[in-house]
Coordinates of C-alpha atoms in Angstrom, one line a residue:
M1 CA 4.2 -17.7 -50.4
S2 CA 0.8 -19.6 -51.6
T3 CA -0.8 -18.7 -48.5
A4 CA 0.1 -15.2 -48.9
S5 CA -1.7 -15.3 -52.4
G6 CA -4.6 -17.1 -51.5
D7 CA -5.6 -14.6 -48.8
G8 CA -4.7 -11.9 -51.4
A9 CA -7.5 -13.2 -53.5
D10 CA -9.8 -13.3 -50.7
A11 CA -8.9 -10.0 -49.4
G12 CA -8.8 -8.0 -52.7
G13 CA -6.3 -5.3 -52.8
D14 CA -4.9 -5.7 -49.2
G15 CA -3.9 -9.2 -50.2
A16 CA -2.0 -7.9 -53.2
S17 CA 0.2 -5.3 -51.2
S18 CA 0.8 -8.3 -48.4
A19 CA 1.9 -10.7 -51.2
A20 CA 4.1 -8.1 -52.5
A21 CA 5.9 -7.5 -49.1
A22 CA 6.1 -10.8 -49.1
A23 CA 7.9 -11.3 -52.1
S24 CA 10.3 -8.5 -51.5
A25 CA 11.6 -10.0 -48.2
P26 CA 14.5 -12.3 -47.8
A27 CA 14.6 -15.8 -49.3
G28 CA 15.5 -17.0 -46.1
R29 CA 12.4 -15.2 -43.9
R30 CA 9.6 -17.6 -43.1
I31 CA 6.4 -15.9 -42.0
P32 CA 5.0 -18.0 -39.0
P33 CA 1.7 -19.6 -39.2
A34 CA -1.1 -17.5 -37.9
S35 CA -1.8 -20.4 -35.3
S36 CA 1.7 -19.6 -33.6
M37 CA 0.8 -16.2 -33.0
P38 CA -0.7 -15.8 -29.5
W39 CA -2.9 -12.5 -30.7
V40 CA -4.2 -14.5 -33.1
R41 CA -5.2 -17.5 -31.3
N42 CA -6.6 -14.8 -28.7
L43 CA -8.7 -13.3 -31.4
R44 CA -10.0 -16.5 -33.1
R45 CA -11.1 -17.6 -29.5
F46 CA -13.9 -14.6 -29.9
V47 CA -14.5 -14.4 -33.6
G48 CA -14.4 -18.4 -34.1
T49 CA -12.4 -19.5 -37.4
G50 CA -11.1 -16.3 -38.5
A51 CA -13.9 -15.3 -40.8
G52 CA -14.2 -11.7 -41.0
L53 CA -10.2 -11.2 -40.1
G54 CA -8.3 -9.1 -42.5
S55 CA -5.5 -10.8 -44.6
E56 CA -2.8 -9.2 -42.1
A57 CA -4.4 -10.9 -38.8
L58 CA -4.6 -14.1 -40.9
M59 CA -1.2 -14.2 -41.8
G60 CA 0.1 -13.4 -38.3
Q61 CA 1.4 -9.8 -38.8
S62 CA 0.5 -8.0 -35.8
V63 CA -0.9 -4.3 -36.1
P64 CA 1.7 -1.6 -34.3
L65 CA 0.5 -0.5 -31.1
A66 CA 0.7 2.9 -31.9
S67 CA -2.2 2.6 -34.4
V68 CA -4.6 0.7 -31.8
P69 CA -7.2 3.4 -30.8
P70 CA -8.2 3.8 -27.4
L71 CA -11.4 1.8 -26.0
A72 CA -14.9 3.1 -26.3
S73 CA -18.5 1.7 -24.4
P74 CA -19.6 -0.8 -26.8
S75 CA -23.1 0.8 -26.9
G76 CA -21.5 4.3 -28.4
L77 CA -19.8 2.1 -30.8
R78 CA -22.4 0.5 -32.1
A79 CA -24.0 3.5 -32.2
R80 CA -21.8 5.5 -34.4
L81 CA -20.4 2.3 -36.5
G82 CA -23.8 1.6 -37.9
S83 CA -22.9 1.0 -41.6
V84 CA -19.2 0.6 -41.0
G85 CA -19.9 -3.2 -41.0
A86 CA -17.9 -6.1 -39.5
A87 CA -15.5 -6.2 -42.5
R88 CA -13.9 -3.1 -41.7
F89 CA -13.8 -3.5 -37.9
G90 CA -12.1 -6.5 -38.7
F91 CA -8.8 -4.5 -39.9
R92 CA -10.1 -5.5 -43.7
G93 CA -9.8 -2.4 -46.0
G94 CA -7.8 0.0 -43.4
G95 CA -10.7 -0.6 -41.1
E96 CA -8.3 0.4 -38.0
L97 CA -7.4 4.0 -39.5
E98 CA -11.9 4.2 -39.7
T99 CA -12.4 3.5 -36.2
K100 CA -9.6 5.6 -34.7
R101 CA -11.5 8.1 -37.0
I102 CA -14.7 7.6 -35.4
L103 CA -13.8 7.4 -31.9
L104 CA -11.7 10.6 -32.4
E105 CA -15.0 12.0 -33.5
I106 CA -16.7 11.1 -30.6
F107 CA -14.3 12.4 -28.5
K108 CA -14.4 15.7 -30.1
E109 CA -17.9 15.8 -29.9
R110 CA -17.7 15.1 -26.0
Q111 CA -15.5 18.3 -25.6
R112 CA -17.6 20.3 -27.6
K113 CA -20.6 19.5 -25.3
S114 CA -18.6 20.2 -22.4
A115 CA -17.4 23.5 -23.5
E116 CA -20.9 24.6 -24.5
A117 CA -22.2 23.5 -21.1
G118 CA -19.2 25.7 -19.5
S119 CA -18.7 22.2 -17.5
I120 CA -15.4 20.9 -16.2
P121 CA -14.7 17.2 -17.6
S122 CA -15.6 14.7 -15.4
F123 CA -12.3 13.0 -13.8
Y124 CA -14.2 11.5 -10.5
K125 CA -15.9 8.6 -10.4
K126 CA -18.7 8.6 -7.5
K127 CA -18.1 5.4 -5.5
P128 CA -21.4 2.9 -5.7
E129 CA -24.0 3.5 -3.2
E130 CA -23.8 0.8 -0.2
G131 CA -26.4 -2.1 -1.2
S132 CA -26.2 -1.4 -4.9
I133 CA -25.4 -3.9 -7.8
S134 CA -22.2 -2.4 -8.3
S135 CA -21.2 -2.2 -4.7
R136 CA -22.0 -5.8 -4.3
V137 CA -20.1 -6.8 -7.4
Q138 CA -16.9 -4.8 -5.9
R139 CA -16.9 -6.7 -2.9
L140 CA -17.3 -9.6 -4.1
A141 CA -14.4 -9.5 -6.9
K142 CA -12.4 -8.0 -4.0
Y143 CA -13.0 -10.7 -1.5
R144 CA -12.2 -13.5 -4.4
F145 CA -8.9 -11.3 -5.4
L146 CA -7.7 -11.4 -1.7
K147 CA -8.6 -15.1 -1.1
K148 CA -6.5 -16.1 -4.3
Q149 CA -3.6 -13.7 -3.0
S150 CA -3.9 -15.4 0.4
E151 CA -4.0 -19.2 -1.0
L152 CA -0.3 -18.1 -3.0
L153 CA 1.2 -17.3 0.3
L154 CA 3.6 -19.7 2.2
N155 CA 1.9 -20.8 5.6
A156 CA 4.1 -22.0 8.6
D157 CA 4.7 -25.6 7.3
D158 CA 5.7 -24.3 4.3
L159 CA 8.3 -21.7 5.5
D160 CA 9.4 -24.7 7.9
A161 CA 10.0 -27.2 4.8
M162 CA 11.4 -24.4 3.0
W163 CA 14.3 -24.1 6.4
V164 CA 14.9 -27.9 6.1
C165 CA 15.7 -27.5 2.4
L166 CA 18.0 -24.6 3.2
R167 CA 19.7 -26.3 5.8
E168 CA 20.2 -29.5 4.1
N169 CA 21.8 -28.2 0.8
C170 CA 23.8 -25.2 1.9
V171 CA 27.7 -25.3 2.8
I172 CA 29.5 -24.4 6.1
D173 CA 31.8 -21.4 5.7
D174 CA 35.1 -23.0 7.3
A175 CA 36.2 -19.1 8.5
T176 CA 32.9 -18.1 9.7
G177 CA 30.9 -21.0 10.6
A178 CA 27.9 -19.5 8.5
E179 CA 25.9 -21.6 6.6
K180 CA 25.9 -20.7 2.6
M181 CA 24.9 -21.3 -0.8
N182 CA 26.2 -20.4 -4.0
Y183 CA 24.1 -19.9 -7.1
E184 CA 24.2 -23.6 -8.4
D185 CA 23.1 -24.7 -4.7
F186 CA 20.3 -21.7 -4.8
C187 CA 18.8 -23.1 -7.7
H188 CA 18.9 -26.4 -6.6
I189 CA 17.0 -25.9 -3.6
A190 CA 14.5 -23.8 -5.7
T191 CA 13.7 -27.2 -7.6
V192 CA 13.6 -29.4 -4.2
C193 CA 11.4 -26.5 -2.8
T194 CA 9.1 -26.5 -5.6
E195 CA 8.5 -30.4 -5.7
Q196 CA 7.9 -30.5 -2.0
I197 CA 5.8 -27.2 -1.5
G198 CA 4.7 -26.2 -5.1
Q199 CA 4.8 -23.4 -7.4
K200 CA 4.0 -20.8 -4.7
C201 CA 7.8 -20.8 -3.3
K202 CA 9.4 -20.3 -7.1
R203 CA 8.9 -16.6 -7.1
F204 CA 11.7 -16.4 -4.0
F205 CA 14.2 -18.0 -5.9
S206 CA 14.7 -15.7 -8.9
P207 CA 18.1 -14.4 -10.2
S208 CA 17.3 -11.0 -8.8
N209 CA 16.6 -12.3 -5.5
F210 CA 20.1 -13.8 -5.2
M211 CA 21.6 -10.6 -6.0
K212 CA 20.0 -8.7 -3.7
F213 CA 22.0 -10.2 -0.8
E214 CA 25.9 -9.7 0.2
K215 CA 28.1 -12.3 -1.2
D216 CA 31.6 -13.4 0.0
D217 CA 34.7 -13.8 -2.2
S218 CA 33.2 -17.4 -3.4
G219 CA 29.9 -15.7 -4.8
R220 CA 27.8 -17.6 -1.7
I221 CA 25.2 -16.0 -0.2
A222 CA 24.1 -16.7 3.7
I223 CA 21.0 -18.6 4.3
L224 CA 19.5 -17.0 7.3
P225 CA 19.4 -13.6 5.9
F226 CA 17.5 -15.1 2.6
Y227 CA 15.2 -16.9 4.8
L228 CA 14.2 -13.8 7.3
Y229 CA 13.5 -12.3 3.6
V230 CA 11.1 -14.7 2.7
M231 CA 9.2 -14.6 6.1
R232 CA 9.4 -10.9 6.5
T233 CA 7.7 -10.8 2.9
V234 CA 4.9 -13.2 3.4
S235 CA 4.4 -11.3 6.9
L236 CA 3.9 -8.3 5.0
T237 CA 1.9 -9.6 2.6
Q238 CA -0.1 -11.4 4.9
A239 CA -0.8 -7.8 6.7
R240 CA -1.5 -6.0 3.6
I241 CA -4.6 -8.9 3.0
D242 CA -5.8 -8.6 6.3
M243 CA -5.8 -4.9 5.9
S244 CA -7.3 -4.6 2.7
E245 CA -10.2 -6.9 4.0
L246 CA -10.8 -4.3 6.6
D247 CA -10.7 -1.4 4.1
E248 CA -14.5 -1.0 3.6
D249 CA -14.3 1.6 0.6
S250 CA -11.3 -0.2 -0.8
D251 CA -9.6 3.1 -1.6
G252 CA -6.2 2.0 -0.1
F253 CA -6.5 3.8 3.4
L254 CA -7.5 2.6 6.9
Q255 CA -10.0 4.9 9.1
P256 CA -9.4 4.7 13.0
H257 CA -12.1 2.2 13.5
E258 CA -10.8 -0.2 10.7
M259 CA -7.3 0.2 12.3
E260 CA -8.5 -0.6 15.4
A261 CA -10.2 -4.0 14.2
Y262 CA -7.1 -4.9 12.7
I263 CA -5.0 -4.8 16.1
R264 CA -7.9 -6.6 17.9
G265 CA -7.8 -9.3 15.5
L266 CA -3.7 -9.3 16.2
I267 CA -3.9 -9.7 19.9
P268 CA -4.9 -13.3 20.1
N269 CA -1.7 -13.9 17.8
L270 CA 0.7 -11.8 20.0
A271 CA 2.1 -13.5 22.9
Q272 CA 2.7 -10.9 25.3
L273 CA -1.1 -9.5 25.0
R274 CA -2.8 -13.1 25.2
D275 CA -3.5 -12.4 28.8
M276 CA -5.3 -8.9 28.6
P277 CA -8.5 -8.3 30.6
T278 CA -11.3 -8.1 28.1
A279 CA -12.4 -4.8 29.4
F280 CA -9.0 -3.3 28.5
V281 CA -9.1 -4.5 24.8
Q282 CA -11.2 -1.5 23.4
M283 CA -9.3 0.8 25.3
Y284 CA -5.6 -0.7 24.2
C285 CA -6.8 -0.7 20.8
R286 CA -7.4 3.1 20.8
I287 CA -4.1 3.5 22.4
A288 CA -2.1 1.1 19.6
A289 CA -4.1 2.5 16.6
R290 CA -3.3 6.4 17.6
K291 CA 0.3 5.7 17.1
F292 CA -0.4 4.5 13.3
F293 CA -2.2 7.6 12.5
F294 CA 0.3 10.1 14.3
F295 CA 3.0 8.8 12.4
C296 CA 0.9 7.7 9.0
D297 CA -1.2 10.4 8.9
P298 CA 0.6 13.5 9.2
H299 CA -1.8 15.8 7.4
R300 CA -4.6 15.0 10.2
R301 CA -7.0 13.8 7.5
G302 CA -8.2 11.1 9.5
K303 CA -7.0 7.9 7.4
A304 CA -4.0 6.4 7.2
C305 CA -2.5 4.8 3.9
I306 CA -2.0 1.1 4.2
K307 CA 1.3 1.2 2.2
K308 CA 2.8 3.7 4.8
V309 CA 1.7 1.7 7.5
L310 CA 3.2 -1.5 6.2
L311 CA 6.5 0.0 5.9
S312 CA 6.5 1.8 9.2
N313 CA 8.4 1.1 12.1
C314 CA 5.2 0.9 14.3
L315 CA 4.3 -2.0 12.4
Q316 CA 7.7 -3.7 13.3
E317 CA 7.3 -2.6 16.9
L318 CA 3.7 -4.0 17.2
M319 CA 5.2 -7.3 15.9
E320 CA 8.1 -7.3 18.7
L321 CA 5.4 -8.9 21.3
H322 CA 5.3 -11.9 19.3
Q323 CA 8.2 -12.8 21.7
E324 CA 7.1 -15.7 24.1
S325 CA 7.8 -14.3 27.2
E326 CA 9.3 -11.9 30.3
E327 CA 12.6 -14.1 29.8
E328 CA 13.2 -12.7 26.3
V329 CA 12.1 -9.1 27.1
T330 CA 13.3 -6.8 29.9
D331 CA 10.9 -4.2 31.5
T332 CA 12.9 -1.6 30.0
E333 CA 12.1 -2.8 26.6
Q334 CA 8.5 -3.3 27.6
A335 CA 8.2 0.2 29.1
E336 CA 9.8 1.6 25.8
N337 CA 7.5 -0.4 23.5
W338 CA 4.4 1.9 22.6
F339 CA 2.4 -1.3 22.1
S340 CA 3.3 -3.3 25.1
L341 CA 0.4 -3.9 27.5
T342 CA 2.8 -2.0 30.5
S343 CA 3.1 1.0 28.4
A344 CA -0.8 1.1 27.5
Q345 CA -1.7 0.9 31.0
R346 CA 0.9 3.6 31.7
I347 CA -0.4 5.9 29.3
C348 CA -4.2 5.3 30.6
D349 CA -3.2 5.6 34.4
M350 CA -1.8 8.5 33.4
F351 CA -4.8 10.4 31.7
L352 CA -6.5 9.3 34.3
A353 CA -4.5 10.7 37.2
L354 CA -4.4 14.0 35.7
D355 CA -8.1 14.0 34.7
K356 CA -9.3 15.6 38.4
D357 CA -13.0 16.2 37.5
T358 CA -13.1 13.1 35.9
N359 CA -15.1 14.7 32.8
G360 CA -13.0 12.7 30.3
T361 CA -11.2 15.6 28.8
L362 CA -8.1 17.6 30.3
S363 CA -8.2 21.5 30.9
K364 CA -4.8 23.5 30.4
Q365 CA -4.6 23.5 34.3
E366 CA -5.1 19.7 34.5
L367 CA -2.3 19.4 31.9
K368 CA -0.3 21.4 33.9
E369 CA 0.5 18.7 36.1
Y370 CA 2.3 16.4 33.3
A371 CA 5.8 15.3 34.1
D372 CA 5.7 16.8 37.4
G373 CA 4.9 20.2 36.6
T374 CA 7.8 20.7 34.2
L375 CA 6.2 22.4 31.7
T376 CA 6.1 26.2 31.1
E377 CA 2.7 27.8 30.6
I378 CA 3.3 29.4 27.5
F379 CA 3.9 25.9 26.0
I380 CA 0.8 24.5 27.2
E381 CA -0.9 27.8 25.8
R382 CA 0.5 27.0 22.3
V383 CA -0.1 23.1 22.5
F384 CA -3.9 24.0 23.0
D385 CA -4.0 26.5 20.2
E386 CA -2.4 24.6 17.7
H387 CA -3.4 20.8 18.8
V388 CA -6.9 21.0 20.7
R389 CA -10.3 21.8 19.1
R390 CA -12.6 23.7 20.6
S391 CA -15.4 21.9 22.7
K392 CA -18.8 21.8 20.9
V393 CA -20.4 22.8 24.6
G394 CA -20.0 26.1 26.1
G395 CA -20.4 28.0 22.9
G396 CA -17.3 27.1 21.3
N397 CA -15.3 29.1 24.0
S398 CA -14.3 26.2 26.5
R399 CA -11.1 24.3 25.1
E400 CA -10.1 20.7 26.8
M401 CA -7.8 18.1 25.4
D402 CA -9.5 14.6 24.9
F403 CA -8.3 11.3 24.8
E404 CA -7.1 11.2 21.5
S405 CA -5.5 14.7 21.6
F406 CA -3.6 13.5 24.5
L407 CA -2.1 10.2 22.9
D408 CA -0.8 12.8 20.4
F409 CA 0.8 14.9 23.1
V410 CA 2.4 12.2 24.7
L411 CA 3.8 10.4 21.4
A412 CA 5.2 14.1 20.5
L413 CA 7.1 14.4 23.8
E414 CA 8.4 10.7 23.6
N415 CA 9.3 10.8 19.8
K416 CA 10.9 14.3 19.8
D417 CA 13.6 12.9 17.4
T418 CA 11.3 12.0 14.5
P419 CA 10.2 14.4 11.7
E420 CA 6.4 13.6 13.4
G421 CA 7.2 14.8 16.4
L422 CA 9.4 17.6 15.7
T423 CA 6.5 19.1 13.5
Y424 CA 4.3 18.9 16.6
L425 CA 6.6 20.7 18.6
F426 CA 7.4 23.1 16.0
R427 CA 3.9 24.4 15.8
C428 CA 3.9 25.3 19.3
L429 CA 7.3 27.1 19.3
D430 CA 6.2 29.0 16.4
L431 CA 4.5 31.8 17.9
N432 CA 3.4 33.4 15.1
G433 CA 2.8 30.4 12.6
R434 CA 5.3 31.9 10.0
G435 CA 7.2 28.6 9.5
F436 CA 10.3 30.0 11.4
L437 CA 11.4 30.7 14.2
T438 CA 12.7 34.4 15.4
T439 CA 14.6 36.0 18.3
A440 CA 11.6 37.2 20.0
D441 CA 10.2 33.9 19.9
I442 CA 12.9 32.2 21.6
H443 CA 13.3 35.2 23.8
T444 CA 9.5 34.7 24.9
L445 CA 9.8 31.1 25.2
F446 CA 13.1 30.6 27.2
R447 CA 11.5 33.5 29.7
G448 CA 8.9 30.8 30.6
V449 CA 11.7 28.3 31.2
Y450 CA 13.9 30.8 33.7
T451 CA 10.5 31.6 35.1
R452 CA 9.6 28.0 35.7
S453 CA 13.1 27.0 36.8
G454 CA 12.7 29.7 39.4
L455 CA 15.1 32.1 37.5
R456 CA 14.1 35.8 38.2
A457 CA 16.7 37.0 35.7
E458 CA 16.1 40.1 33.6
L459 CA 16.9 39.0 30.2

C-alpha cells in the first residue's frame, strides 16, 4: 500500500485512483512488484529506469489489449503529437486515450484525402526493385532466417542417435513382437535424446505428438511409426527450406526454372538418377518439373505453390528414387514412376518419334500417330482447341503442340483417375464449353469412336 501511495503522490490524480482501487481489493491479494511483470521489464529496457511511466505501469497493472491503439509510423506520430509530450505517451493522465484519438484523426484524414482524390485505398505493396537497398535487406533477412531454420533441423547422425535411443528404451509386445513405448518411456526417451542431441529434438516429444499415434490396450505406441513421422517432418522441412532459397521473389511460389533448379539439385542425392548422362539432365528436369505444374498449378498461372508441392504425391513419388537399385525396384515400377530415368527417356523418345519433320513441335497429323493411332480426329481437334496455344509464326493461324503441351497431354491420359487429368479431358469432351455434356455431345464423340474402330453403323 505504501508503494501505491508513493506512486500516487508522484502521479497526482491517477495515483489517488490507483490507491483507492488497491484499498478496495481483498486483504489477501498482493500486487506483484513491477520487476516481476515481463511487459514492464520490456518497457524499461527501452525507456531506462521507468521515469515517465504512468502509475499503472509502475505498479505492474497492464493496459487492456482493447485500448491499445494501432501502430503508426514514428514520423507521423512525431508530426502530430508535437505538444502532447512524453508524459502523455507514457500512459500518464489518460495518455493512451489521447494517442488513440490522434491516430483515429490521422486515419480519418487519409480516408478523406482518398475520397477527394477518387482513388482506391492502397492495398498492394510493390515489391522492391532488384538491386535496391530494400531488396538486399530482404534477401539478407531471408538468408539468415533460412539458415537459422536449417540449423534447427536434425541431421542424419541425429536421426541415427534418436533411433538408437528408441530401440534401447522400448519394450517388446509379446503378442505381435512390435517395439513399443508408453508415455513414461516416451518422456524418458525425450530426456535421453535431449542430452545426446540437444534441444532441437525436444519438439518431437510433446504430449500432442504422442496422442497422434494409435495406442494399444496398454496405452503404448509403436516406435517405428513415430520415427518415420520424425524423418518425414525433417525431410519436408528441409525441402521447404531448399525451395524457399530458390524462390527469388519470396512470394511462396516456384516458377518453372526454379522448380527445375530444385530437381537438378536433387539428382546427385537420388540413387536411381546418379548415373544419368550429363547431356540428358536439362531435358529430364523439364520433364520432371512439368508433372509438378500439371498437378500443383491447375489454373496454369505459370507458378506452383510451395505448400501444394510439399503436400502433393509428386514429391513423394520423386523421393522414391532414393531406393538404392534395381534389386529393390522392378522394371514395372520404374516405368510407372514418371520421375524415373526410364520413364523420362520413354517420353522423350516418344516425342522424337512423333515429330516427323523435326521442327520441335507436333502437328495434328503427327499427333494422330500417338498410341498406335487409336485417338479419334475430333478428340485431337479438341485437344488443340483447348490446350495448344497458337503459334507466333504464320500469322497466328498455324497451331502446333510444343513439348510442354505434349507433356500435359501425356500426363492427362496417364492420370485419367485424378481430378487434374479429368479436368483436362473434360474440357476436350465439352464441345461447346458449357460445363456439362449433352446427348448431342456424346453422340458426336462416339461417332468418331465408331468410325475409328471401323464400325459404320448409323446412329
